[in-house]
XYZ file of C-alpha atoms in Angstrom:
240
model
C 68.463 -40.899 -224.449
C 71.300 -38.327 -225.333
C 72.109 -35.499 -223.472
C 74.815 -32.673 -224.084
C 75.413 -28.949 -223.502
C 76.099 -27.007 -226.433
C 77.190 -23.222 -227.308
C 74.828 -21.355 -229.872
C 75.793 -17.707 -231.107
C 73.623 -15.083 -230.653
C 73.098 -12.286 -232.600
C 74.342 -9.718 -230.297
C 77.868 -11.408 -230.753
C 77.449 -13.344 -227.330
C 77.230 -16.987 -227.012
C 74.518 -18.999 -225.320
C 75.368 -22.366 -223.375
C 72.697 -24.822 -223.492
C 71.027 -28.004 -222.396
C 69.986 -30.405 -224.942
C 68.304 -33.623 -224.326
C 67.574 -35.749 -227.645
C 65.220 -38.913 -227.633
C 66.770 -42.108 -228.399
C 64.510 -42.521 -231.682
C 64.096 -40.068 -234.131
C 62.058 -36.930 -232.639
C 58.938 -35.560 -232.842
C 58.552 -32.975 -235.243
C 58.072 -30.292 -232.554
C 61.164 -29.373 -230.690
C 60.692 -27.415 -227.211
C 62.228 -24.721 -225.561
C 62.662 -25.294 -222.065
C 62.847 -21.988 -220.161
C 64.113 -21.840 -216.872
C 62.840 -19.796 -213.823
C 64.644 -17.628 -211.525
C 67.057 -20.512 -210.520
C 68.716 -21.105 -213.803
C 69.032 -24.372 -215.905
C 68.977 -26.312 -212.242
C 68.378 -30.316 -211.957
C 64.762 -29.583 -211.875
C 64.676 -27.449 -215.259
C 67.111 -30.476 -216.828
C 64.769 -32.943 -215.700
C 61.835 -31.281 -217.532
C 63.943 -31.653 -220.572
C 64.793 -35.083 -219.664
C 60.820 -35.954 -219.580
C 60.477 -34.552 -222.860
C 63.271 -36.313 -224.474
C 61.499 -39.648 -222.927
C 58.540 -38.587 -224.646
C 59.787 -38.474 -228.079
C 61.032 -34.551 -228.090
C 63.819 -32.997 -228.674
C 64.353 -30.404 -225.880
C 66.803 -27.532 -225.180
C 67.113 -25.650 -222.124
C 68.942 -22.148 -222.932
C 71.161 -20.518 -219.881
C 69.330 -17.214 -220.449
C 71.837 -15.226 -217.530
C 74.622 -15.895 -219.801
C 75.599 -12.640 -220.275
C 76.190 -12.211 -216.276
C 76.677 -15.685 -214.722
C 79.399 -17.970 -215.609
C 78.496 -21.105 -217.893
C 76.562 -23.780 -216.025
C 75.669 -21.744 -213.105
C 72.500 -22.736 -211.225
C 71.149 -21.397 -208.019
C 69.779 -23.416 -204.940
C 65.904 -22.075 -204.035
C 67.357 -20.282 -200.771
C 67.519 -16.602 -199.613
C 70.812 -16.862 -201.418
C 69.921 -18.344 -204.503
C 66.770 -15.894 -204.576
C 69.275 -12.648 -204.103
C 71.874 -13.937 -206.825
C 68.964 -14.706 -209.430
C 66.853 -11.637 -208.839
C 70.133 -9.729 -209.745
C 70.696 -11.513 -212.664
C 66.945 -11.257 -213.843
C 66.715 -7.830 -213.351
C 69.563 -7.097 -215.921
C 67.648 -9.194 -218.748
C 66.594 -7.032 -221.076
C 63.407 -7.566 -223.585
C 65.964 -7.577 -226.705
C 68.350 -9.674 -225.115
C 65.377 -12.578 -224.424
C 64.711 -12.099 -227.985
C 67.767 -12.600 -229.452
C 68.235 -15.542 -227.409
C 65.163 -17.323 -228.295
C 65.172 -16.169 -232.069
C 68.882 -17.999 -231.869
C 67.498 -21.059 -230.367
C 64.683 -21.451 -232.681
C 67.141 -20.996 -235.365
C 68.983 -23.949 -234.283
C 66.108 -26.279 -233.394
C 64.963 -25.501 -236.773
C 68.277 -26.741 -238.165
C 68.030 -30.267 -236.829
C 66.843 -32.854 -238.611
C 63.018 -33.821 -238.764
C 61.916 -30.519 -236.806
C 59.041 -28.577 -238.579
C 57.453 -26.286 -235.382
C 59.042 -24.682 -232.204
C 57.437 -24.682 -228.960
C 58.209 -23.086 -225.826
C 57.960 -23.893 -222.153
C 58.531 -21.848 -219.379
C 58.209 -21.356 -215.534
C 57.617 -18.075 -213.539
C 60.027 -15.772 -215.171
C 60.911 -18.388 -217.850
C 57.192 -17.954 -218.291
C 57.170 -14.455 -218.706
C 60.089 -15.048 -221.244
C 58.436 -17.517 -223.077
C 54.886 -15.219 -222.956
C 57.273 -12.704 -224.544
C 58.469 -14.648 -227.021
C 55.222 -15.778 -228.009
C 54.246 -12.019 -228.836
C 56.946 -11.128 -230.769
C 58.606 -14.600 -232.593
C 56.998 -16.674 -234.860
C 56.638 -19.531 -232.425
C 54.098 -22.683 -233.042
C 53.509 -23.234 -229.725
C 53.909 -21.996 -225.823
C 53.227 -23.277 -222.221
C 53.009 -20.953 -219.691
C 53.422 -21.608 -216.062
C 52.867 -19.103 -213.430
C 54.097 -15.805 -215.250
C 54.739 -12.993 -212.919
C 54.596 -9.517 -214.063
C 52.835 -9.860 -217.104
C 50.921 -6.577 -216.511
C 53.423 -4.738 -214.979
C 57.174 -2.987 -216.043
C 58.838 -4.425 -212.907
C 61.152 -6.064 -214.503
C 63.467 -5.203 -217.488
C 61.636 -8.050 -220.112
C 58.620 -6.323 -219.130
C 59.755 -2.556 -219.982
C 59.085 -0.073 -221.988
C 55.301 -1.328 -221.863
C 54.157 -4.382 -219.959
C 54.363 -7.845 -221.875
C 50.545 -8.366 -221.576
C 50.031 -5.347 -223.820
C 51.705 -7.244 -226.323
C 49.687 -10.055 -226.510
C 47.647 -9.162 -229.671
C 51.328 -10.305 -231.583
C 50.874 -13.846 -230.393
C 50.551 -15.831 -233.806
C 50.699 -19.440 -232.219
C 48.884 -21.060 -229.808
C 49.208 -20.491 -226.035
C 48.271 -22.211 -222.779
C 48.880 -20.651 -219.547
C 48.789 -22.871 -216.424
C 48.281 -20.805 -213.084
C 47.687 -21.691 -209.489
C 44.738 -19.855 -207.663
C 46.511 -19.743 -204.725
C 49.548 -17.797 -206.220
C 50.645 -14.891 -204.255
C 52.417 -13.108 -207.251
C 49.190 -13.804 -209.555
C 46.284 -12.883 -208.011
C 42.704 -13.185 -208.858
C 42.683 -10.054 -210.512
C 45.599 -10.561 -212.733
C 44.174 -14.076 -213.725
C 41.648 -12.190 -214.971
C 43.466 -9.751 -216.424
C 45.421 -12.377 -218.601
C 42.216 -14.537 -219.327
C 40.985 -11.349 -221.327
C 43.878 -10.488 -223.055
C 44.037 -14.342 -224.410
C 40.503 -14.133 -225.013
C 40.810 -11.001 -227.082
C 43.699 -12.066 -229.296
C 41.935 -15.385 -230.625
C 40.421 -18.620 -229.791
C 43.499 -20.636 -229.864
C 44.133 -19.768 -226.085
C 43.718 -20.976 -222.828
C 44.240 -20.080 -219.165
C 43.679 -23.324 -216.751
C 43.709 -22.409 -212.892
C 44.109 -25.056 -210.247
C 42.326 -24.706 -207.078
C 44.660 -24.538 -204.024
C 47.721 -24.635 -206.107
C 50.504 -21.992 -205.177
C 53.179 -20.340 -206.942
C 55.753 -22.843 -208.718
C 53.377 -25.587 -207.614
C 55.196 -27.979 -210.361
C 58.224 -28.972 -208.389
C 58.367 -32.099 -206.143
C 60.319 -31.701 -202.570
C 59.488 -28.077 -202.622
C 56.437 -26.271 -200.198
C 54.965 -25.413 -202.892
C 54.390 -28.771 -204.759
C 50.752 -30.213 -205.652
C 50.966 -33.712 -207.284
C 47.587 -33.136 -208.881
C 48.316 -29.666 -210.551
C 51.602 -31.323 -211.924
C 49.885 -34.462 -213.161
C 47.479 -32.085 -214.849
C 49.669 -29.586 -216.293
C 51.788 -32.427 -217.815
C 48.954 -33.914 -219.413
C 47.763 -30.794 -220.744
C 51.663 -30.142 -221.891
C 52.007 -33.115 -223.550
C 48.654 -33.056 -225.301
C 49.174 -29.453 -226.792
C 53.003 -30.558 -228.023
C 51.115 -33.384 -229.992
């Protein structure tokens, strides 16, 4: 496996740094965008990209805070990290997110052997992945515990809630969430499930009993090994 950091020009004149993990052999035909959670492209996100490359996929994790944060900036999972992360998140506009994903999609499609593009996002990055699936020609999207979808609480979900854009999804979307998620309660899960069902039969919401928000990360209080294992199995199955 080969890893590197690249710079991708964006249509608004900015430059987007991104971590790339390339499989040792020729990649599978689906390139994967990994959308980071609140804390940026941290070791956990780079680890997901590395795991995807180990499974044969070209994976890229863009730094979506690049307009405000210095290159390579990632945050600890503590109060200071959350405070700084929400500062960045609350300046990440919908048009910026779409421009960034468009640039990364174009880069992936320029790589030898890549025929399809998927996006995999966690929490705030899950929201970004859902938004991108609604507005861009992505083939596949995996959304893990995306917050704020039915609200206008963050700039990515303005001027109308991102969930309202669900009819625009043209690929296939898999939504994974814990049933004890404090940010995405049963009412929101039902709202999301109904919106996906109305948009077509290609989409699925899977919920995990007893799992909390951010269940995917080992070494954190919310970690749920069973939910993570099932989620990863479903992610690889969808990509295949």
